[in-house]
mmCIF file of C-alpha atoms and ligand atoms in Angstrom:
data_model
loop_
_atom_site.group_PDB
_atom_site.id
_atom_site.type_symbol
_atom_site.label_atom_id
_atom_site.label_comp_id
_atom_site.label_asym_id
_atom_site.label_seq_id
_atom_site.Cartn_x
_atom_site.Cartn_y
_atom_site.Cartn_z
ATOM 1 C CA MET A 1 18.039 35.176 -37.412
ATOM 2 C CA THR A 2 19.465 31.667 -37.068
ATOM 3 C CA ARG A 3 21.940 31.468 -34.171
ATOM 4 C CA HIS A 4 25.158 29.436 -34.213
ATOM 5 C CA TRP A 5 25.698 28.349 -30.593
ATOM 6 C CA LEU A 6 28.925 26.900 -29.255
ATOM 7 C CA ALA A 7 29.224 24.213 -26.593
ATOM 8 C CA GLY A 8 29.098 26.760 -23.752
ATOM 9 C CA ASP A 9 25.749 28.164 -24.925
ATOM 10 C CA VAL A 10 23.541 25.147 -24.248
ATOM 11 C CA ALA A 11 21.459 27.070 -21.664
ATOM 12 C CA ALA A 12 20.544 29.694 -24.285
ATOM 13 C CA ALA A 13 19.696 26.986 -26.800
ATOM 14 C CA ALA A 14 17.543 25.181 -24.211
ATOM 15 C CA ALA A 15 15.695 28.438 -23.449
ATOM 16 C CA ALA A 16 14.944 28.930 -27.147
ATOM 17 C CA LEU A 17 13.619 25.370 -27.392
ATOM 18 C CA THR A 18 11.474 25.698 -24.247
ATOM 19 C CA ALA A 19 10.020 28.921 -25.695
ATOM 20 C CA GLY A 20 8.773 26.923 -28.700
ATOM 21 C CA GLY A 21 11.759 27.436 -31.009
ATOM 22 C CA LEU A 22 13.447 24.877 -33.247
ATOM 23 C CA VAL A 23 17.001 24.051 -32.114
ATOM 24 C CA ALA A 24 19.366 21.805 -34.051
ATOM 25 C CA PHE A 25 21.830 19.869 -31.902
ATOM 26 C CA PRO A 26 24.504 17.211 -32.353
ATOM 27 C CA THR A 27 23.927 13.590 -31.402
ATOM 28 C CA GLU A 28 26.432 10.781 -31.907
ATOM 29 C CA THR A 29 24.449 9.691 -35.016
ATOM 30 C CA VAL A 30 23.429 12.827 -36.931
ATOM 31 C CA TYR A 31 22.310 16.371 -36.035
ATOM 32 C CA GLY A 32 18.706 16.443 -34.832
ATOM 33 C CA LEU A 33 16.225 19.293 -35.195
ATOM 34 C CA GLY A 34 14.722 19.571 -31.730
ATOM 35 C CA ALA A 35 11.290 20.818 -30.719
ATOM 36 C CA ASP A 36 9.285 20.644 -27.476
ATOM 37 C CA ALA A 37 7.441 17.312 -27.790
ATOM 38 C CA LEU A 38 4.657 18.560 -25.489
ATOM 39 C CA SER A 39 3.769 21.483 -27.776
ATOM 40 C CA ASP A 40 1.552 20.994 -30.832
ATOM 41 C CA ARG A 41 2.618 24.415 -32.105
ATOM 42 C CA ALA A 42 6.340 23.636 -31.881
ATOM 43 C CA ILE A 43 5.789 20.279 -33.616
ATOM 44 C CA ALA A 44 3.743 21.898 -36.383
ATOM 45 C CA ALA A 45 6.568 24.402 -36.911
ATOM 46 C CA LEU A 46 9.053 21.519 -37.024
ATOM 47 C CA TYR A 47 7.161 19.711 -39.798
ATOM 48 C CA ALA A 48 6.897 22.995 -41.703
ATOM 49 C CA ALA A 49 10.627 23.798 -41.398
ATOM 50 C CA LYS A 50 11.581 20.330 -42.656
ATOM 51 C CA GLY A 51 8.905 20.230 -45.347
ATOM 52 C CA ARG A 52 8.086 16.804 -43.901
ATOM 53 C CA PRO A 53 4.887 14.840 -44.560
ATOM 54 C CA SER A 54 3.152 15.010 -41.193
ATOM 55 C CA PHE A 55 2.168 11.326 -41.251
ATOM 56 C CA ASN A 56 5.774 10.441 -40.480
ATOM 57 C CA PRO A 57 6.122 10.140 -36.667
ATOM 58 C CA LEU A 58 9.084 11.601 -34.774
ATOM 59 C CA ILE A 59 11.601 10.110 -32.338
ATOM 60 C CA LEU A 60 11.384 11.573 -28.814
ATOM 61 C CA HIS A 61 14.727 12.149 -27.115
ATOM 62 C CA VAL A 62 15.114 11.936 -23.340
ATOM 63 C CA ALA A 63 18.091 12.037 -20.970
ATOM 64 C CA ASP A 64 17.793 8.585 -19.415
ATOM 65 C CA LEU A 65 15.887 5.311 -19.120
ATOM 66 C CA ALA A 66 13.738 6.583 -16.230
ATOM 67 C CA ALA A 67 12.426 9.415 -18.428
ATOM 68 C CA ALA A 68 11.763 6.944 -21.260
ATOM 69 C CA ALA A 69 9.942 4.512 -18.961
ATOM 70 C CA ALA A 70 7.672 7.371 -17.811
ATOM 71 C CA LEU A 71 6.526 7.879 -21.419
ATOM 72 C CA ALA A 72 6.202 4.303 -22.684
ATOM 73 C CA ASP A 73 5.324 0.873 -21.402
ATOM 74 C CA LEU A 74 8.647 -0.795 -22.259
ATOM 75 C CA PRO A 75 8.474 -4.577 -22.659
ATOM 76 C CA GLU A 76 11.058 -6.728 -20.923
ATOM 77 C CA ALA A 77 13.176 -7.114 -24.064
ATOM 78 C CA ALA A 78 13.220 -3.311 -24.487
ATOM 79 C CA LEU A 79 14.448 -2.876 -20.918
ATOM 80 C CA ARG A 80 17.277 -5.327 -21.569
ATOM 81 C CA LEU A 81 18.280 -3.461 -24.740
ATOM 82 C CA ALA A 82 18.068 -0.099 -22.984
ATOM 83 C CA ASP A 83 20.192 -1.384 -20.158
ATOM 84 C CA ALA A 84 22.873 -2.630 -22.559
ATOM 85 C CA PHE A 85 22.884 0.071 -25.244
ATOM 86 C CA TRP A 86 21.544 3.352 -23.792
ATOM 87 C CA PRO A 87 22.780 6.004 -23.994
ATOM 88 C CA GLY A 88 23.605 5.278 -27.630
ATOM 89 C CA PRO A 89 22.471 4.980 -31.262
ATOM 90 C CA LEU A 90 19.369 2.883 -30.517
ATOM 91 C CA THR A 91 15.668 3.862 -30.716
ATOM 92 C CA LEU A 92 12.970 1.694 -29.114
ATOM 93 C CA VAL A 93 9.293 1.750 -30.143
ATOM 94 C CA ALA A 94 6.737 0.853 -27.457
ATOM 95 C CA PRO A 95 3.147 1.681 -26.403
ATOM 96 C CA LEU A 96 2.647 5.258 -25.193
ATOM 97 C CA ARG A 97 1.492 5.611 -21.587
ATOM 98 C CA ALA A 98 -1.679 7.577 -20.806
ATOM 99 C CA GLY A 99 -1.461 11.193 -19.625
ATOM 100 C CA THR A 100 2.058 12.026 -20.812
ATOM 101 C CA GLY A 101 1.008 15.251 -22.560
ATOM 102 C CA VAL A 102 3.022 14.349 -25.672
ATOM 103 C CA SER A 103 1.699 16.087 -28.784
ATOM 104 C CA SER A 104 -0.262 13.578 -30.847
ATOM 105 C CA LEU A 105 0.996 15.456 -33.908
ATOM 106 C CA ALA A 106 4.542 14.328 -32.954
ATOM 107 C CA LEU A 107 3.298 10.716 -32.908
ATOM 108 C CA ALA A 108 1.284 11.107 -36.124
ATOM 109 C CA GLY A 109 -1.633 9.768 -34.107
ATOM 110 C CA LEU A 110 0.000 6.370 -33.401
ATOM 111 C CA PRO A 111 -0.557 4.537 -30.095
ATOM 112 C CA THR A 112 3.198 3.840 -29.903
ATOM 113 C CA VAL A 113 6.172 6.139 -29.356
ATOM 114 C CA ALA A 114 9.794 5.950 -30.572
ATOM 115 C CA LEU A 115 12.266 6.805 -27.793
ATOM 116 C CA ARG A 116 15.989 7.404 -27.783
ATOM 117 C CA VAL A 117 18.575 8.321 -25.139
ATOM 118 C CA PRO A 118 21.486 9.853 -27.060
ATOM 119 C CA ALA A 119 25.025 9.633 -25.692
ATOM 120 C CA HIS A 120 26.471 12.845 -27.161
ATOM 121 C CA PRO A 121 27.430 15.153 -24.263
ATOM 122 C CA LEU A 122 25.833 18.233 -25.880
ATOM 123 C CA ALA A 123 22.602 16.313 -26.541
ATOM 124 C CA GLN A 124 22.651 15.139 -22.928
ATOM 125 C CA ALA A 125 23.270 18.698 -21.667
ATOM 126 C CA LEU A 126 20.413 20.059 -23.797
ATOM 127 C CA LEU A 127 17.967 17.336 -22.683
ATOM 128 C CA ARG A 128 18.816 17.860 -19.020
ATOM 129 C CA ALA A 129 18.399 21.655 -19.356
ATOM 130 C CA VAL A 130 15.034 21.269 -21.141
ATOM 131 C CA GLY A 131 13.835 18.632 -18.673
ATOM 132 C CA GLY A 132 11.147 17.141 -20.949
ATOM 133 C CA PRO A 133 10.971 15.081 -24.130
ATOM 134 C CA VAL A 134 12.456 16.647 -27.267
ATOM 135 C CA ALA A 135 11.168 15.502 -30.649
ATOM 136 C CA ALA A 136 14.039 15.466 -33.131
ATOM 137 C CA PRO A 137 14.171 14.196 -36.685
ATOM 138 C CA SER A 138 17.408 14.600 -38.587
ATOM 139 C CA ALA A 139 18.081 18.329 -39.153
ATOM 140 C CA ASN A 140 17.713 18.370 -42.943
ATOM 141 C CA ARG A 141 14.927 19.321 -45.336
ATOM 142 C CA SER A 142 12.732 16.263 -45.884
ATOM 143 C CA GLY A 143 14.208 13.793 -48.384
ATOM 144 C CA LYS A 144 17.657 15.400 -48.442
ATOM 145 C CA ILE A 145 21.002 14.115 -47.148
ATOM 146 C CA SER A 146 21.218 13.911 -43.347
ATOM 147 C CA PRO A 147 23.565 16.376 -41.585
ATOM 148 C CA THR A 148 26.676 15.288 -39.697
ATOM 149 C CA ARG A 149 28.158 18.808 -39.321
ATOM 150 C CA ALA A 150 26.611 22.112 -38.156
ATOM 151 C CA ALA A 151 27.386 23.551 -41.611
ATOM 152 C CA HIS A 152 25.207 20.853 -43.255
ATOM 153 C CA VAL A 153 22.311 21.936 -41.004
ATOM 154 C CA LEU A 154 22.702 25.578 -41.969
ATOM 155 C CA VAL A 155 22.816 24.833 -45.718
ATOM 156 C CA GLY A 156 19.297 23.403 -45.541
ATOM 157 C CA LEU A 157 17.666 25.203 -42.621
ATOM 158 C CA ALA A 158 19.252 28.661 -42.071
ATOM 159 C CA GLY A 159 16.462 31.209 -41.730
ATOM 160 C CA ARG A 160 13.939 28.491 -40.815
ATOM 161 C CA ILE A 161 15.152 27.588 -37.294
ATOM 162 C CA ALA A 162 16.206 29.379 -34.084
ATOM 163 C CA GLY A 163 19.736 28.015 -34.279
ATOM 164 C CA VAL A 164 22.186 25.135 -34.176
ATOM 165 C CA ILE A 165 24.487 23.993 -31.367
ATOM 166 C CA ASP A 166 27.843 23.279 -33.016
ATOM 167 C CA GLY A 167 29.440 20.073 -31.752
ATOM 168 C CA GLY A 168 31.651 19.367 -34.754
ATOM 169 C CA ALA A 169 31.350 16.078 -36.641
ATOM 170 C CA CYS A 170 28.977 13.340 -35.457
ATOM 171 C CA PRO A 171 31.084 10.288 -34.553
ATOM 172 C CA VAL A 172 28.704 7.488 -35.686
ATOM 173 C CA GLY A 173 27.393 9.207 -38.802
ATOM 174 C CA VAL A 174 24.198 7.248 -39.610
ATOM 175 C CA GLU A 175 20.850 7.484 -37.807
ATOM 176 C CA SER A 176 19.954 5.260 -34.879
ATOM 177 C CA THR A 177 18.864 1.641 -35.239
ATOM 178 C CA ILE A 178 15.093 1.432 -34.625
ATOM 179 C CA ILE A 179 13.697 -1.656 -32.870
ATOM 180 C CA GLY A 180 10.011 -2.422 -32.310
ATOM 181 C CA PHE A 181 8.354 -5.398 -30.629
ATOM 182 C CA ASP A 182 5.581 -7.717 -31.794
ATOM 183 C CA PRO A 183 4.453 -11.238 -30.831
ATOM 184 C CA ARG A 184 7.418 -12.691 -32.752
ATOM 185 C CA GLY A 185 9.904 -10.719 -30.639
ATOM 186 C CA ALA A 186 12.142 -7.782 -31.557
ATOM 187 C CA VAL A 187 11.688 -6.288 -35.028
ATOM 188 C CA LEU A 188 14.319 -4.338 -36.964
ATOM 189 C CA LEU A 189 12.388 -1.286 -38.206
ATOM 190 C CA ARG A 190 15.482 0.578 -39.456
ATOM 191 C CA PRO A 191 19.118 -0.557 -39.587
ATOM 192 C CA GLY A 192 21.318 2.148 -38.102
ATOM 193 C CA GLY A 193 24.277 3.135 -35.979
ATOM 194 C CA LEU A 194 24.071 0.135 -33.658
ATOM 195 C CA ALA A 195 24.925 -3.026 -35.636
ATOM 196 C CA PRO A 196 22.334 -5.838 -35.566
ATOM 197 C CA GLU A 197 24.772 -8.540 -34.443
ATOM 198 C CA PRO A 198 25.316 -7.307 -30.850
ATOM 199 C CA ILE A 199 21.550 -6.781 -30.469
ATOM 200 C CA GLU A 200 20.859 -10.368 -31.559
ATOM 201 C CA ALA A 201 23.621 -11.645 -29.286
ATOM 202 C CA LEU A 202 22.124 -9.866 -26.293
ATOM 203 C CA LEU A 203 18.565 -11.046 -27.007
ATOM 204 C CA GLY A 204 19.652 -14.578 -27.888
ATOM 205 C CA ASP A 205 17.277 -14.399 -30.837
ATOM 206 C CA ARG A 206 17.314 -13.052 -34.359
ATOM 207 C CA LEU A 207 15.858 -9.679 -35.217
ATOM 208 C CA HIS A 208 12.657 -10.142 -37.204
ATOM 209 C CA PRO A 209 12.091 -8.223 -40.422
ATOM 210 C CA ALA A 210 9.429 -5.512 -40.405
ATOM 211 C CA GLU A 211 6.143 -6.741 -41.868
ATOM 212 C CA ALA A 212 5.377 -5.282 -45.275
ATOM 213 C CA GLY A 213 2.638 -2.692 -45.008
ATOM 214 C CA ALA A 214 3.049 -2.269 -41.251
ATOM 215 C CA ILE A 215 4.023 1.102 -39.858
ATOM 216 C CA THR A 216 7.699 0.704 -40.297
ATOM 217 C CA ALA A 217 10.385 3.260 -39.804
ATOM 218 C CA PRO A 218 12.169 5.901 -41.714
ATOM 219 C CA GLY A 219 12.236 7.052 -45.145
ATOM 220 C CA GLN A 220 9.556 4.602 -45.846
ATOM 221 C CA LEU A 221 9.302 6.966 -48.629
ATOM 222 C CA THR A 222 11.630 4.866 -50.742
ATOM 223 C CA SER A 223 13.589 7.791 -52.140
ATOM 224 C CA HIS A 224 15.297 9.414 -49.175
ATOM 225 C CA TYR A 225 18.682 10.743 -48.181
ATOM 226 C CA ALA A 226 18.782 11.825 -51.796
ATOM 227 C CA PRO A 227 21.692 13.682 -53.332
ATOM 228 C CA ARG A 228 21.021 15.606 -56.547
ATOM 229 C CA ALA A 229 23.497 13.366 -58.347
ATOM 230 C CA ALA A 230 22.500 9.914 -59.640
ATOM 231 C CA LEU A 231 24.004 7.137 -57.555
ATOM 232 C CA ARG A 232 25.042 3.624 -58.648
ATOM 233 C CA MET A 233 25.822 1.003 -55.993
ATOM 234 C CA ASN A 234 28.111 -2.073 -56.103
ATOM 235 C CA ALA A 235 30.198 -0.478 -58.842
ATOM 236 C CA ALA A 236 33.087 -2.752 -59.786
ATOM 237 C CA GLN A 237 34.512 -0.043 -62.018
ATOM 238 C CA VAL A 238 33.980 3.608 -62.837
ATOM 239 C CA GLU A 239 32.094 4.543 -66.008
ATOM 240 C CA PRO A 240 32.827 7.730 -67.974
ATOM 241 C CA GLY A 241 31.259 10.765 -66.295
ATOM 242 C CA GLU A 242 31.152 9.169 -62.842
ATOM 243 C CA VAL A 243 33.108 9.962 -59.690
ATOM 244 C CA LEU A 244 33.910 7.056 -57.382
ATOM 245 C CA LEU A 245 32.916 6.908 -53.728
ATOM 246 C CA GLY A 246 35.310 4.174 -52.675
ATOM 247 C CA PHE A 247 35.384 1.549 -49.927
ATOM 248 C CA GLY A 248 38.404 -0.627 -49.260
ATOM 249 C CA PRO A 249 41.593 -0.701 -51.326
ATOM 250 C CA VAL A 250 40.260 0.692 -54.639
ATOM 251 C CA ALA A 251 42.125 2.939 -57.065
ATOM 252 C CA ASN A 252 40.813 6.253 -58.426
ATOM 253 C CA ALA A 253 38.342 7.024 -55.639
ATOM 254 C CA THR A 254 37.425 10.723 -55.495
ATOM 255 C CA PHE A 255 36.706 10.051 -51.843
ATOM 256 C CA ASN A 256 37.272 6.794 -49.983
ATOM 257 C CA LEU A 257 34.834 6.066 -47.116
ATOM 258 C CA SER A 258 37.411 3.753 -45.548
ATOM 259 C CA PRO A 259 40.559 2.678 -47.406
ATOM 260 C CA THR A 260 40.991 -0.182 -44.914
ATOM 261 C CA GLY A 261 37.394 -1.381 -45.412
ATOM 262 C CA ASP A 262 36.218 -0.485 -41.881
ATOM 263 C CA ALA A 263 32.393 -0.088 -41.854
ATOM 264 C CA GLU A 264 32.391 2.099 -38.734
ATOM 265 C CA GLU A 265 34.787 4.562 -40.330
ATOM 266 C CA ALA A 266 32.710 4.457 -43.516
ATOM 267 C CA ALA A 267 29.462 5.212 -41.638
ATOM 268 C CA ALA A 268 31.064 8.217 -39.949
ATOM 269 C CA ASN A 269 32.137 9.581 -43.358
ATOM 270 C CA LEU A 270 29.051 8.661 -45.401
ATOM 271 C CA PHE A 271 26.824 11.742 -45.321
ATOM 272 C CA ALA A 272 29.697 14.262 -45.397
ATOM 273 C CA ALA A 273 31.036 12.460 -48.493
ATOM 274 C CA LEU A 274 27.619 12.591 -50.184
ATOM 275 C CA HIS A 275 27.264 16.300 -49.334
ATOM 276 C CA MET A 276 30.717 16.915 -50.855
ATOM 277 C CA LEU A 277 30.462 14.759 -53.999
ATOM 278 C CA ASP A 278 26.951 16.013 -54.714
ATOM 279 C CA GLY A 279 28.409 19.404 -55.563
ATOM 280 C CA GLN A 280 31.043 17.888 -57.855
ATOM 281 C CA ALA A 281 29.420 15.388 -60.184
ATOM 282 C CA ALA A 282 26.157 14.367 -61.792
ATOM 283 C CA ARG A 283 26.863 10.646 -61.315
ATOM 284 C CA ILE A 284 28.353 8.879 -58.293
ATOM 285 C CA ALA A 285 29.517 5.244 -58.423
ATOM 286 C CA VAL A 286 29.918 3.490 -55.055
ATOM 287 C CA SER A 287 32.196 0.525 -54.345
ATOM 288 C CA PRO A 288 30.568 -2.667 -52.962
ATOM 289 C CA ILE A 289 30.180 -2.611 -49.165
ATOM 290 C CA PRO A 290 29.643 -5.887 -47.227
ATOM 291 C CA ASP A 291 26.136 -6.056 -45.740
ATOM 292 C CA THR A 292 27.194 -6.853 -42.162
ATOM 293 C CA GLY A 293 27.692 -4.709 -39.059
ATOM 294 C CA LEU A 294 27.209 -1.029 -39.878
ATOM 295 C CA GLY A 295 27.335 -2.044 -43.556
ATOM 296 C CA ARG A 296 23.611 -2.852 -43.124
ATOM 297 C CA ALA A 297 22.802 0.796 -42.337
ATOM 298 C CA ILE A 298 25.189 2.185 -44.971
ATOM 299 C CA ASN A 299 23.674 0.033 -47.749
ATOM 300 C CA ASP A 300 20.133 0.931 -46.592
ATOM 301 C CA ARG A 301 20.925 4.660 -46.899
ATOM 302 C CA LEU A 302 22.702 4.187 -50.256
ATOM 303 C CA ARG A 303 19.741 2.188 -51.656
ATOM 304 C CA ARG A 304 17.388 5.009 -50.741
ATOM 305 C CA ALA A 305 19.752 7.600 -52.191
ATOM 306 C CA ALA A 306 19.923 5.543 -55.417
ATOM 307 C CA ALA A 307 16.139 5.018 -55.683
ATOM 308 C CA PRO A 308 14.243 6.715 -58.502
ATOM 309 C CA ARG A 309 12.716 9.985 -57.265
ATOM 310 C CA PRO A 310 9.131 11.043 -57.597
ATOM 311 C CA ALA A 311 8.827 14.060 -59.926
ATOM 312 C CA GLY A 312 9.875 17.249 -58.172
ATOM 313 C CA GLU A 313 11.802 15.488 -55.426
ATOM 314 C CA GLY A 314 15.521 15.289 -54.959
ATOM 315 C CA THR A 315 16.194 18.264 -57.118
HETATM 316 O O1 TXA B 401 19.689 8.943 -35.080
HETATM 317 C C1 TXA B 401 18.519 9.272 -35.146
HETATM 318 O O2 TXA B 401 17.564 8.473 -34.942
HETATM 319 C C2 TXA B 401 18.202 10.735 -35.502
HETATM 320 C C3 TXA B 401 18.795 11.600 -34.394
HETATM 321 C C4 TXA B 401 18.479 13.051 -34.565
HETATM 322 O O3 TXA B 401 18.357 11.132 -33.135
HETATM 323 N N1 TXA B 401 16.807 10.968 -35.656
HETATM 324 C C5 TXA B 401 16.129 10.490 -36.723
HETATM 325 O O4 TXA B 401 14.803 10.838 -36.748
HETATM 326 O O5 TXA B 401 16.617 9.815 -37.601
HETATM 327 P P1 TXA B 401 13.889 10.757 -38.033
HETATM 328 O O6 TXA B 401 12.651 11.527 -37.673
HETATM 329 O O7 TXA B 401 14.613 11.200 -39.236
HETATM 330 O O8 TXA B 401 13.476 9.261 -38.136
HETATM 331 C C6 TXA B 401 12.489 8.767 -37.273
HETATM 332 C C7 TXA B 401 11.872 7.535 -37.806
HETATM 333 C C8 TXA B 401 10.726 7.910 -38.719
HETATM 334 O O9 TXA B 401 11.032 7.724 -40.070
HETATM 335 C C9 TXA B 401 9.608 7.005 -38.299
HETATM 336 O O10 TXA B 401 9.191 6.208 -39.369
HETATM 337 C C10 TXA B 401 10.172 6.172 -37.163
HETATM 338 O O11 TXA B 401 11.299 6.805 -36.711
HETATM 339 N N2 TXA B 401 9.177 6.140 -36.080
HETATM 340 C C11 TXA B 401 8.861 7.115 -35.229
HETATM 341 N N3 TXA B 401 7.858 6.753 -34.426
HETATM 342 C C12 TXA B 401 7.541 5.487 -34.772
HETATM 343 C C13 TXA B 401 6.564 4.546 -34.319
HETATM 344 N N4 TXA B 401 5.725 4.827 -33.330
HETATM 345 N N5 TXA B 401 6.513 3.344 -34.933
HETATM 346 C C14 TXA B 401 7.380 3.038 -35.929
HETATM 347 N N6 TXA B 401 8.322 3.890 -36.399
HETATM 348 C C15 TXA B 401 8.379 5.101 -35.841
HETATM 349 MG MG1 MG B 402 15.907 11.798 -41.462
#
């Protein structure tokens, strides 16, 4: 049976996770599907529940910087970013320390580890109750739309997981920004819920693009976050048979991500809007969204949702 825990039940959810169970929980970005990062069996069950290709490494969630620094050798630039932006929607990739006991299945055999300290109070409460690293990809079946409500989690995963902690809607709404480090400096592996501009301002340097062919971040599988409906970006007008996912002051939107053109509001609404419109139409047109601030992450997710699907996927 899949449990639906409320905010007061975090201790029960933590016990289920510590016993090897899969527990979905809210973060400020999206709901994560948590598993004990020290347990190969729990991680194997996590990949199976998501239907995820096991070569895709997971983000480990910890309660604070001290716990992160115990797992990875964080370079100086990572420490500065952590200091400024943790807890928050930022993931840092750095070399794994020896002897941590982290499941190599969770890391897909890589010598590096992706670490995040989420700010959401229920995520913090869960991590403190568990006391060790929690591996947590977004709590959706692989390739499907990410969940920003407990109900989205249950649509995809009921019967496959121990339960979900219900924290209502996720305030940021798109996954964390992932930053790695190479000899050039900081590398943007995935645009996400922390806009690139404040990161560049803090570092006093631009974020470098990920090298083609390197181990980059998410949904490197080009088709990802895929609704069943076909999606057309930068739509100046609506064609027959389409519904409009609007942005800014446009007429005839079936749903408007932000009538005032605010990218933060749009990010918070994005996945819930895709979940909703997906049930209503075969074709979704999306208004143009400026590619700055959180617009970077929104356009990245829309591009993947619009990408042609391999046969058998996205259906
Ligand atoms: O906001 C988020 O980041 C959410 C919430 C639940 O925290 N989590 C999330 O996890 O989006 P997931 O598994 O869907 O995305 C993790 C991405 C993977 O696609 C992977 O490519 C990248 O992080 N990643 C993990 N370890 C990495 C590593 N060592 N090097 C490069 N990328 C890595
Ligand atoms: Mg995901």
